[in-house]
Amino acid sequence: MYHPDLIRHPDGCPTLVLNADYTPLSYYPLSLWPWQTAIKAVFLERVDIVSHYEREVHSPSFSMKLPSVIALRQFVKPSAYPAFTRFNLFLRDSFACQYCGCRHDLTFDHVIPRAQGGRTTWENVATACAPCNLRKGGRTPRQARMELASTPERPTSWALQENGRRFPPNYLHDSWHDWLYWDVPLEA
Ligand SMILES: [Zn+2]
């Protein structure tokens, strides 16, 4: 997977990649390929071109418009459960402190502190802002009299993707809109 920020810039003509059912392969990060990769996949007949940019590439033997949206010919079944990563944990918690709801200065809180035997798992780690984390210190929520917005659980990939849909990327090419369904309007 390519880092989305590097290829999202419109000048780079990134290609939105849809699964064989014409839903995005991934919402967050949005499944984008560099156009070079997309064209290779076209020639290998692994994808169909759904939409294209006006910009063309030329070689002595061919010219073609850069694909802006492609769809895989073979359906890729998403794994049922996402990896336990820092990013996915923030995404599960919608980038909000689970104690006060703020979205700044986010850190990870061991609900049952490590010193009390708490493990680093989906079920025991929650997103917390730095002030809440500091206030809670080495105590359980109960000991600190702080309440979690929700009980931490291992999310399904589906649930995580649903959350991701609420955090659209900054840039979307016109031809992508038909294939994306964001829950909130784009912010400037
Ligand atoms: Zn907080």
JSON list of C-alpha atoms and ligand atoms in Angstrom, two decimals:
[
{"chain": "A", "resi": 1, "resn": "MET", "atom": "CA", "xyz": [0.00, 0.00, 0.00]},
{"chain": "A", "resi": 2, "resn": "TYR", "atom": "CA", "xyz": [1.34, 3.42, -0.96]},
{"chain": "A", "resi": 3, "resn": "HIS", "atom": "CA", "xyz": [1.27, 6.28, 1.46]},
{"chain": "A", "resi": 4, "resn": "PRO", "atom": "CA", "xyz": [-1.92, 8.13, 0.49]},
{"chain": "A", "resi": 5, "resn": "ASP", "atom": "CA", "xyz": [-0.52, 11.63, 0.98]},
{"chain": "A", "resi": 6, "resn": "LEU", "atom": "CA", "xyz": [2.19, 11.04, -1.60]},
{"chain": "A", "resi": 7, "resn": "ILE", "atom": "CA", "xyz": [-0.11, 10.06, -4.40]},
{"chain": "A", "resi": 8, "resn": "ARG", "atom": "CA", "xyz": [-3.28, 11.91, -3.50]},
{"chain": "A", "resi": 9, "resn": "HIS", "atom": "CA", "xyz": [-2.18, 15.18, -5.02]},
{"chain": "A", "resi": 10, "resn": "PRO", "atom": "CA", "xyz": [-4.21, 15.85, -8.19]},
{"chain": "A", "resi": 11, "resn": "ASP", "atom": "CA", "xyz": [-1.09, 16.56, -10.25]},
{"chain": "A", "resi": 12, "resn": "GLY", "atom": "CA", "xyz": [-0.07, 12.98, -9.60]},
{"chain": "A", "resi": 13, "resn": "CYS", "atom": "CA", "xyz": [-3.27, 11.67, -11.26]},
{"chain": "A", "resi": 14, "resn": "PRO", "atom": "CA", "xyz": [-3.84, 8.91, -8.72]},
{"chain": "A", "resi": 15, "resn": "THR", "atom": "CA", "xyz": [-6.25, 6.14, -9.62]},
{"chain": "A", "resi": 16, "resn": "LEU", "atom": "CA", "xyz": [-9.13, 5.17, -7.36]},
{"chain": "A", "resi": 17, "resn": "VAL", "atom": "CA", "xyz": [-9.23, 1.39, -7.04]},
{"chain": "A", "resi": 18, "resn": "LEU", "atom": "CA", "xyz": [-12.60, -0.34, -6.74]},
{"chain": "A", "resi": 19, "resn": "ASN", "atom": "CA", "xyz": [-13.19, -3.94, -5.84]},
{"chain": "A", "resi": 20, "resn": "ALA", "atom": "CA", "xyz": [-14.97, -6.14, -8.37]},
{"chain": "A", "resi": 21, "resn": "ASP", "atom": "CA", "xyz": [-18.28, -5.10, -6.81]},
{"chain": "A", "resi": 22, "resn": "TYR", "atom": "CA", "xyz": [-17.45, -1.45, -7.59]},
{"chain": "A", "resi": 23, "resn": "THR", "atom": "CA", "xyz": [-17.08, -0.41, -3.97]},
{"chain": "A", "resi": 24, "resn": "PRO", "atom": "CA", "xyz": [-13.74, 1.12, -2.97]},
{"chain": "A", "resi": 25, "resn": "LEU", "atom": "CA", "xyz": [-11.19, -1.48, -2.03]},
{"chain": "A", "resi": 26, "resn": "SER", "atom": "CA", "xyz": [-10.61, 0.57, 1.10]},
{"chain": "A", "resi": 27, "resn": "TYR", "atom": "CA", "xyz": [-12.14, 3.78, 2.39]},
{"chain": "A", "resi": 28, "resn": "TYR", "atom": "CA", "xyz": [-9.51, 4.70, 4.88]},
{"chain": "A", "resi": 29, "resn": "PRO", "atom": "CA", "xyz": [-6.93, 5.08, 3.73]},
{"chain": "A", "resi": 30, "resn": "LEU", "atom": "CA", "xyz": [-8.71, 5.49, 0.43]},
{"chain": "A", "resi": 31, "resn": "SER", "atom": "CA", "xyz": [-7.48, 2.88, -2.04]},
{"chain": "A", "resi": 32, "resn": "LEU", "atom": "CA", "xyz": [-5.43, 4.88, -4.51]},
{"chain": "A", "resi": 33, "resn": "TRP", "atom": "CA", "xyz": [-2.70, 3.69, -6.84]},
{"chain": "A", "resi": 34, "resn": "PRO", "atom": "CA", "xyz": [-0.17, 5.74, -8.77]},
{"chain": "A", "resi": 35, "resn": "TRP", "atom": "CA", "xyz": [-1.32, 5.86, -12.38]},
{"chain": "A", "resi": 36, "resn": "GLN", "atom": "CA", "xyz": [1.78, 3.90, -13.42]},
{"chain": "A", "resi": 37, "resn": "THR", "atom": "CA", "xyz": [0.63, 0.96, -11.29]},
{"chain": "A", "resi": 38, "resn": "ALA", "atom": "CA", "xyz": [-2.91, 1.30, -12.62]},
{"chain": "A", "resi": 39, "resn": "ILE", "atom": "CA", "xyz": [-1.75, 1.18, -16.25]},
{"chain": "A", "resi": 40, "resn": "LYS", "atom": "CA", "xyz": [0.36, -1.88, -15.55]},
{"chain": "A", "resi": 41, "resn": "ALA", "atom": "CA", "xyz": [-2.70, -3.60, -14.08]},
{"chain": "A", "resi": 42, "resn": "VAL", "atom": "CA", "xyz": [-4.71, -2.62, -17.15]},
{"chain": "A", "resi": 43, "resn": "PHE", "atom": "CA", "xyz": [-2.16, -4.25, -19.43]},
{"chain": "A", "resi": 44, "resn": "LEU", "atom": "CA", "xyz": [-2.07, -7.35, -17.24]},
{"chain": "A", "resi": 45, "resn": "GLU", "atom": "CA", "xyz": [-5.88, -7.45, -17.65]},
{"chain": "A", "resi": 46, "resn": "ARG", "atom": "CA", "xyz": [-6.38, -7.49, -13.91]},
{"chain": "A", "resi": 47, "resn": "VAL", "atom": "CA", "xyz": [-8.57, -4.38, -13.90]},
{"chain": "A", "resi": 48, "resn": "ASP", "atom": "CA", "xyz": [-11.16, -2.59, -16.00]},
{"chain": "A", "resi": 49, "resn": "ILE", "atom": "CA", "xyz": [-11.02, 1.15, -16.55]},
{"chain": "A", "resi": 50, "resn": "VAL", "atom": "CA", "xyz": [-14.15, 2.80, -15.18]},
{"chain": "A", "resi": 51, "resn": "SER", "atom": "CA", "xyz": [-13.23, 6.43, -15.74]},
{"chain": "A", "resi": 52, "resn": "HIS", "atom": "CA", "xyz": [-10.22, 8.43, -16.89]},
{"chain": "A", "resi": 53, "resn": "TYR", "atom": "CA", "xyz": [-8.42, 11.74, -16.69]},
{"chain": "A", "resi": 54, "resn": "GLU", "atom": "CA", "xyz": [-8.05, 14.02, -19.70]},
{"chain": "A", "resi": 55, "resn": "ARG", "atom": "CA", "xyz": [-4.28, 13.69, -19.43]},
{"chain": "A", "resi": 56, "resn": "GLU", "atom": "CA", "xyz": [-2.71, 11.17, -21.74]},
{"chain": "A", "resi": 57, "resn": "VAL", "atom": "CA", "xyz": [0.49, 9.19, -21.75]},
{"chain": "A", "resi": 58, "resn": "HIS", "atom": "CA", "xyz": [2.25, 8.46, -24.99]},
{"chain": "A", "resi": 59, "resn": "SER", "atom": "CA", "xyz": [4.80, 5.97, -26.14]},
{"chain": "A", "resi": 60, "resn": "PRO", "atom": "CA", "xyz": [5.86, 5.16, -29.70]},
{"chain": "A", "resi": 61, "resn": "SER", "atom": "CA", "xyz": [3.34, 2.34, -29.87]},
{"chain": "A", "resi": 62, "resn": "PHE", "atom": "CA", "xyz": [0.33, 3.62, -27.98]},
{"chain": "A", "resi": 63, "resn": "SER", "atom": "CA", "xyz": [-1.35, 6.50, -26.23]},
{"chain": "A", "resi": 64, "resn": "MET", "atom": "CA", "xyz": [-3.97, 6.31, -23.55]},
{"chain": "A", "resi": 65, "resn": "LYS", "atom": "CA", "xyz": [-5.78, 8.55, -21.12]},
{"chain": "A", "resi": 66, "resn": "LEU", "atom": "CA", "xyz": [-4.71, 8.04, -17.52]},
{"chain": "A", "resi": 67, "resn": "PRO", "atom": "CA", "xyz": [-7.25, 5.96, -15.62]},
{"chain": "A", "resi": 68, "resn": "SER", "atom": "CA", "xyz": [-8.91, 7.84, -12.74]},
{"chain": "A", "resi": 69, "resn": "VAL", "atom": "CA", "xyz": [-11.06, 4.93, -11.58]},
{"chain": "A", "resi": 70, "resn": "ILE", "atom": "CA", "xyz": [-10.40, 1.24, -12.11]},
{"chain": "A", "resi": 71, "resn": "ALA", "atom": "CA", "xyz": [-12.17, -1.88, -10.88]},
{"chain": "A", "resi": 72, "resn": "LEU", "atom": "CA", "xyz": [-10.53, -5.19, -10.07]},
{"chain": "A", "resi": 73, "resn": "ARG", "atom": "CA", "xyz": [-11.75, -8.09, -12.20]},
{"chain": "A", "resi": 74, "resn": "GLN", "atom": "CA", "xyz": [-11.44, -10.49, -9.31]},
{"chain": "A", "resi": 75, "resn": "PHE", "atom": "CA", "xyz": [-13.20, -9.78, -6.06]},
{"chain": "A", "resi": 76, "resn": "VAL", "atom": "CA", "xyz": [-10.86, -9.38, -3.11]},
{"chain": "A", "resi": 77, "resn": "LYS", "atom": "CA", "xyz": [-12.47, -10.57, 0.07]},
{"chain": "A", "resi": 78, "resn": "PRO", "atom": "CA", "xyz": [-11.54, -8.23, 2.92]},
{"chain": "A", "resi": 79, "resn": "SER", "atom": "CA", "xyz": [-10.10, -9.89, 6.00]},
{"chain": "A", "resi": 80, "resn": "ALA", "atom": "CA", "xyz": [-12.65, -10.12, 8.79]},
{"chain": "A", "resi": 81, "resn": "TYR", "atom": "CA", "xyz": [-10.53, -8.40, 11.38]},
{"chain": "A", "resi": 82, "resn": "PRO", "atom": "CA", "xyz": [-8.13, -5.49, 10.94]},
{"chain": "A", "resi": 83, "resn": "ALA", "atom": "CA", "xyz": [-4.57, -5.40, 12.27]},
{"chain": "A", "resi": 84, "resn": "PHE", "atom": "CA", "xyz": [-4.04, -4.01, 15.74]},
{"chain": "A", "resi": 85, "resn": "THR", "atom": "CA", "xyz": [-2.20, -0.81, 14.87]},
{"chain": "A", "resi": 86, "resn": "ARG", "atom": "CA", "xyz": [-2.09, 2.65, 16.35]},
{"chain": "A", "resi": 87, "resn": "PHE", "atom": "CA", "xyz": [-3.85, 4.07, 13.35]},
{"chain": "A", "resi": 88, "resn": "ASN", "atom": "CA", "xyz": [-6.62, 1.48, 13.37]},
{"chain": "A", "resi": 89, "resn": "LEU", "atom": "CA", "xyz": [-7.14, 2.05, 17.06]},
{"chain": "A", "resi": 90, "resn": "PHE", "atom": "CA", "xyz": [-7.63, 5.79, 16.51]},
{"chain": "A", "resi": 91, "resn": "LEU", "atom": "CA", "xyz": [-9.94, 4.97, 13.64]},
{"chain": "A", "resi": 92, "resn": "ARG", "atom": "CA", "xyz": [-11.99, 2.60, 15.81]},
{"chain": "A", "resi": 93, "resn": "ASP", "atom": "CA", "xyz": [-12.43, 5.42, 18.30]},
{"chain": "A", "resi": 94, "resn": "SER", "atom": "CA", "xyz": [-13.20, 7.93, 15.53]},
{"chain": "A", "resi": 95, "resn": "PHE", "atom": "CA", "xyz": [-10.14, 10.02, 16.44]},
{"chain": "A", "resi": 96, "resn": "ALA", "atom": "CA", "xyz": [-11.78, 11.16, 19.67]},
{"chain": "A", "resi": 97, "resn": "CYS", "atom": "CA", "xyz": [-10.80, 10.89, 23.33]},
{"chain": "A", "resi": 98, "resn": "GLN", "atom": "CA", "xyz": [-12.96, 8.17, 24.85]},
{"chain": "A", "resi": 99, "resn": "TYR", "atom": "CA", "xyz": [-13.18, 10.08, 28.12]},
{"chain": "A", "resi": 100, "resn": "CYS", "atom": "CA", "xyz": [-13.98, 13.66, 27.09]},
{"chain": "A", "resi": 101, "resn": "GLY", "atom": "CA", "xyz": [-14.65, 13.43, 23.36]},
{"chain": "A", "resi": 102, "resn": "CYS", "atom": "CA", "xyz": [-12.06, 15.98, 22.29]},
{"chain": "A", "resi": 103, "resn": "ARG", "atom": "CA", "xyz": [-10.01, 15.39, 19.16]},
{"chain": "A", "resi": 104, "resn": "HIS", "atom": "CA", "xyz": [-6.73, 17.02, 20.07]},
{"chain": "A", "resi": 105, "resn": "ASP", "atom": "CA", "xyz": [-3.52, 15.73, 21.52]},
{"chain": "A", "resi": 106, "resn": "LEU", "atom": "CA", "xyz": [-4.59, 12.09, 21.23]},
{"chain": "A", "resi": 107, "resn": "THR", "atom": "CA", "xyz": [-2.68, 9.33, 22.98]},
{"chain": "A", "resi": 108, "resn": "PHE", "atom": "CA", "xyz": [-3.33, 5.72, 23.95]},
{"chain": "A", "resi": 109, "resn": "ASP", "atom": "CA", "xyz": [-4.62, 4.79, 27.34]},
{"chain": "A", "resi": 110, "resn": "HIS", "atom": "CA", "xyz": [-4.32, 1.36, 28.91]},
{"chain": "A", "resi": 111, "resn": "VAL", "atom": "CA", "xyz": [-7.76, 1.09, 30.48]},
{"chain": "A", "resi": 112, "resn": "ILE", "atom": "CA", "xyz": [-6.44, -1.30, 33.11]},
{"chain": "A", "resi": 113, "resn": "PRO", "atom": "CA", "xyz": [-2.95, 0.14, 33.60]},
{"chain": "A", "resi": 114, "resn": "ARG", "atom": "CA", "xyz": [-0.01, -2.03, 32.68]},
{"chain": "A", "resi": 115, "resn": "ALA", "atom": "CA", "xyz": [1.21, -1.76, 36.26]},
{"chain": "A", "resi": 116, "resn": "GLN", "atom": "CA", "xyz": [-2.03, -3.50, 37.28]},
{"chain": "A", "resi": 117, "resn": "GLY", "atom": "CA", "xyz": [-1.61, -6.24, 34.70]},
{"chain": "A", "resi": 118, "resn": "GLY", "atom": "CA", "xyz": [-3.44, -4.57, 31.82]},
{"chain": "A", "resi": 119, "resn": "ARG", "atom": "CA", "xyz": [-2.41, -5.81, 28.38]},
{"chain": "A", "resi": 120, "resn": "THR", "atom": "CA", "xyz": [-1.93, -4.02, 25.09]},
{"chain": "A", "resi": 121, "resn": "THR", "atom": "CA", "xyz": [-4.94, -5.37, 23.24]},
{"chain": "A", "resi": 122, "resn": "TRP", "atom": "CA", "xyz": [-7.97, -4.01, 21.41]},
{"chain": "A", "resi": 123, "resn": "GLU", "atom": "CA", "xyz": [-9.98, -4.68, 24.56]},
{"chain": "A", "resi": 124, "resn": "ASN", "atom": "CA", "xyz": [-7.68, -2.78, 26.91]},
{"chain": "A", "resi": 125, "resn": "VAL", "atom": "CA", "xyz": [-6.48, 0.21, 24.93]},
{"chain": "A", "resi": 126, "resn": "ALA", "atom": "CA", "xyz": [-8.56, 3.30, 24.27]},
{"chain": "A", "resi": 127, "resn": "THR", "atom": "CA", "xyz": [-7.93, 6.64, 22.62]},
{"chain": "A", "resi": 128, "resn": "ALA", "atom": "CA", "xyz": [-7.45, 9.34, 25.23]},
{"chain": "A", "resi": 129, "resn": "CYS", "atom": "CA", "xyz": [-6.32, 12.95, 24.99]},
{"chain": "A", "resi": 130, "resn": "ALA", "atom": "CA", "xyz": [-3.11, 13.77, 26.83]},
{"chain": "A", "resi": 131, "resn": "PRO", "atom": "CA", "xyz": [-4.84, 15.70, 29.64]},
{"chain": "A", "resi": 132, "resn": "CYS", "atom": "CA", "xyz": [-7.30, 12.84, 30.30]},
{"chain": "A", "resi": 133, "resn": "ASN", "atom": "CA", "xyz": [-4.48, 10.31, 30.14]},
{"chain": "A", "resi": 134, "resn": "LEU", "atom": "CA", "xyz": [-2.48, 12.35, 32.63]},
{"chain": "A", "resi": 135, "resn": "ARG", "atom": "CA", "xyz": [-5.47, 12.80, 34.92]},
{"chain": "A", "resi": 136, "resn": "LYS", "atom": "CA", "xyz": [-6.23, 9.08, 34.89]},
{"chain": "A", "resi": 137, "resn": "GLY", "atom": "CA", "xyz": [-2.61, 8.19, 35.59]},
{"chain": "A", "resi": 138, "resn": "GLY", "atom": "CA", "xyz": [-1.98, 4.65, 36.76]},
{"chain": "A", "resi": 139, "resn": "ARG", "atom": "CA", "xyz": [-5.57, 4.03, 37.76]},
{"chain": "A", "resi": 140, "resn": "THR", "atom": "CA", "xyz": [-8.50, 2.16, 36.26]},
{"chain": "A", "resi": 141, "resn": "PRO", "atom": "CA", "xyz": [-11.41, 4.32, 35.01]},
{"chain": "A", "resi": 142, "resn": "ARG", "atom": "CA", "xyz": [-13.32, 3.34, 38.10]},
{"chain": "A", "resi": 143, "resn": "GLN", "atom": "CA", "xyz": [-10.49, 4.28, 40.44]},
{"chain": "A", "resi": 144, "resn": "ALA", "atom": "CA", "xyz": [-10.10, 7.57, 38.59]},
{"chain": "A", "resi": 145, "resn": "ARG", "atom": "CA", "xyz": [-13.88, 8.09, 38.40]},
{"chain": "A", "resi": 146, "resn": "MET", "atom": "CA", "xyz": [-13.68, 8.57, 34.68]},
{"chain": "A", "resi": 147, "resn": "GLU", "atom": "CA", "xyz": [-16.10, 7.01, 32.26]},
{"chain": "A", "resi": 148, "resn": "LEU", "atom": "CA", "xyz": [-15.32, 5.52, 28.86]},
{"chain": "A", "resi": 149, "resn": "ALA", "atom": "CA", "xyz": [-17.63, 6.51, 26.01]},
{"chain": "A", "resi": 150, "resn": "SER", "atom": "CA", "xyz": [-17.71, 2.88, 24.93]},
{"chain": "A", "resi": 151, "resn": "THR", "atom": "CA", "xyz": [-16.25, -0.44, 25.97]},
{"chain": "A", "resi": 152, "resn": "PRO", "atom": "CA", "xyz": [-13.13, -1.09, 23.90]},
{"chain": "A", "resi": 153, "resn": "GLU", "atom": "CA", "xyz": [-13.60, -4.05, 21.57]},
{"chain": "A", "resi": 154, "resn": "ARG", "atom": "CA", "xyz": [-11.83, -5.63, 18.65]},
{"chain": "A", "resi": 155, "resn": "PRO", "atom": "CA", "xyz": [-13.58, -4.11, 15.62]},
{"chain": "A", "resi": 156, "resn": "THR", "atom": "CA", "xyz": [-14.44, -5.96, 12.46]},
{"chain": "A", "resi": 157, "resn": "SER", "atom": "CA", "xyz": [-12.88, -4.69, 9.24]},
{"chain": "A", "resi": 158, "resn": "TRP", "atom": "CA", "xyz": [-16.36, -3.72, 8.16]},
{"chain": "A", "resi": 159, "resn": "ALA", "atom": "CA", "xyz": [-16.90, -1.55, 11.25]},
{"chain": "A", "resi": 160, "resn": "LEU", "atom": "CA", "xyz": [-13.54, 0.11, 10.76]},
{"chain": "A", "resi": 161, "resn": "GLN", "atom": "CA", "xyz": [-14.31, 0.90, 7.12]},
{"chain": "A", "resi": 162, "resn": "GLU", "atom": "CA", "xyz": [-17.64, 2.37, 8.18]},
{"chain": "A", "resi": 163, "resn": "ASN", "atom": "CA", "xyz": [-15.78, 4.68, 10.55]},
{"chain": "A", "resi": 164, "resn": "GLY", "atom": "CA", "xyz": [-13.33, 5.54, 7.81]},
{"chain": "A", "resi": 165, "resn": "ARG", "atom": "CA", "xyz": [-16.13, 6.78, 5.61]},
{"chain": "A", "resi": 166, "resn": "ARG", "atom": "CA", "xyz": [-16.63, 9.62, 8.06]},
{"chain": "A", "resi": 167, "resn": "PHE", "atom": "CA", "xyz": [-13.11, 10.86, 7.44]},
{"chain": "A", "resi": 168, "resn": "PRO", "atom": "CA", "xyz": [-12.85, 11.63, 3.75]},
{"chain": "A", "resi": 169, "resn": "PRO", "atom": "CA", "xyz": [-9.48, 12.60, 2.31]},
{"chain": "A", "resi": 170, "resn": "ASN", "atom": "CA", "xyz": [-8.82, 16.20, 1.41]},
{"chain": "A", "resi": 171, "resn": "TYR", "atom": "CA", "xyz": [-8.81, 15.72, -2.28]},
{"chain": "A", "resi": 172, "resn": "LEU", "atom": "CA", "xyz": [-11.28, 13.82, -4.43]},
{"chain": "A", "resi": 173, "resn": "HIS", "atom": "CA", "xyz": [-11.26, 13.77, -8.19]},
{"chain": "A", "resi": 174, "resn": "ASP", "atom": "CA", "xyz": [-14.66, 14.44, -9.78]},
{"chain": "A", "resi": 175, "resn": "SER", "atom": "CA", "xyz": [-14.82, 11.01, -11.32]},
{"chain": "A", "resi": 176, "resn": "TRP", "atom": "CA", "xyz": [-14.45, 9.37, -7.90]},
{"chain": "A", "resi": 177, "resn": "HIS", "atom": "CA", "xyz": [-17.60, 10.80, -6.40]},
{"chain": "A", "resi": 178, "resn": "ASP", "atom": "CA", "xyz": [-19.92, 8.26, -7.95]},
{"chain": "A", "resi": 179, "resn": "TRP", "atom": "CA", "xyz": [-18.02, 5.50, -6.16]},
{"chain": "A", "resi": 180, "resn": "LEU", "atom": "CA", "xyz": [-17.73, 7.01, -2.72]},
{"chain": "A", "resi": 181, "resn": "TYR", "atom": "CA", "xyz": [-20.36, 7.55, -0.11]},
{"chain": "A", "resi": 182, "resn": "TRP", "atom": "CA", "xyz": [-19.15, 9.79, 2.67]},
{"chain": "A", "resi": 183, "resn": "ASP", "atom": "CA", "xyz": [-21.32, 10.40, 5.70]},
{"chain": "A", "resi": 184, "resn": "VAL", "atom": "CA", "xyz": [-20.29, 14.01, 6.14]},
{"chain": "A", "resi": 185, "resn": "PRO", "atom": "CA", "xyz": [-19.75, 16.87, 3.72]},
{"chain": "A", "resi": 186, "resn": "LEU", "atom": "CA", "xyz": [-16.15, 17.57, 2.81]},
{"chain": "A", "resi": 187, "resn": "GLU", "atom": "CA", "xyz": [-14.38, 20.13, 4.92]},
{"chain": "A", "resi": 188, "resn": "ALA", "atom": "CA", "xyz": [-12.37, 22.83, 3.23]},
{"chain": "B", "resi": 1, "resn": "ZN", "atom": "ZN", "xyz": [-9.94, 13.69, 26.98]}
]
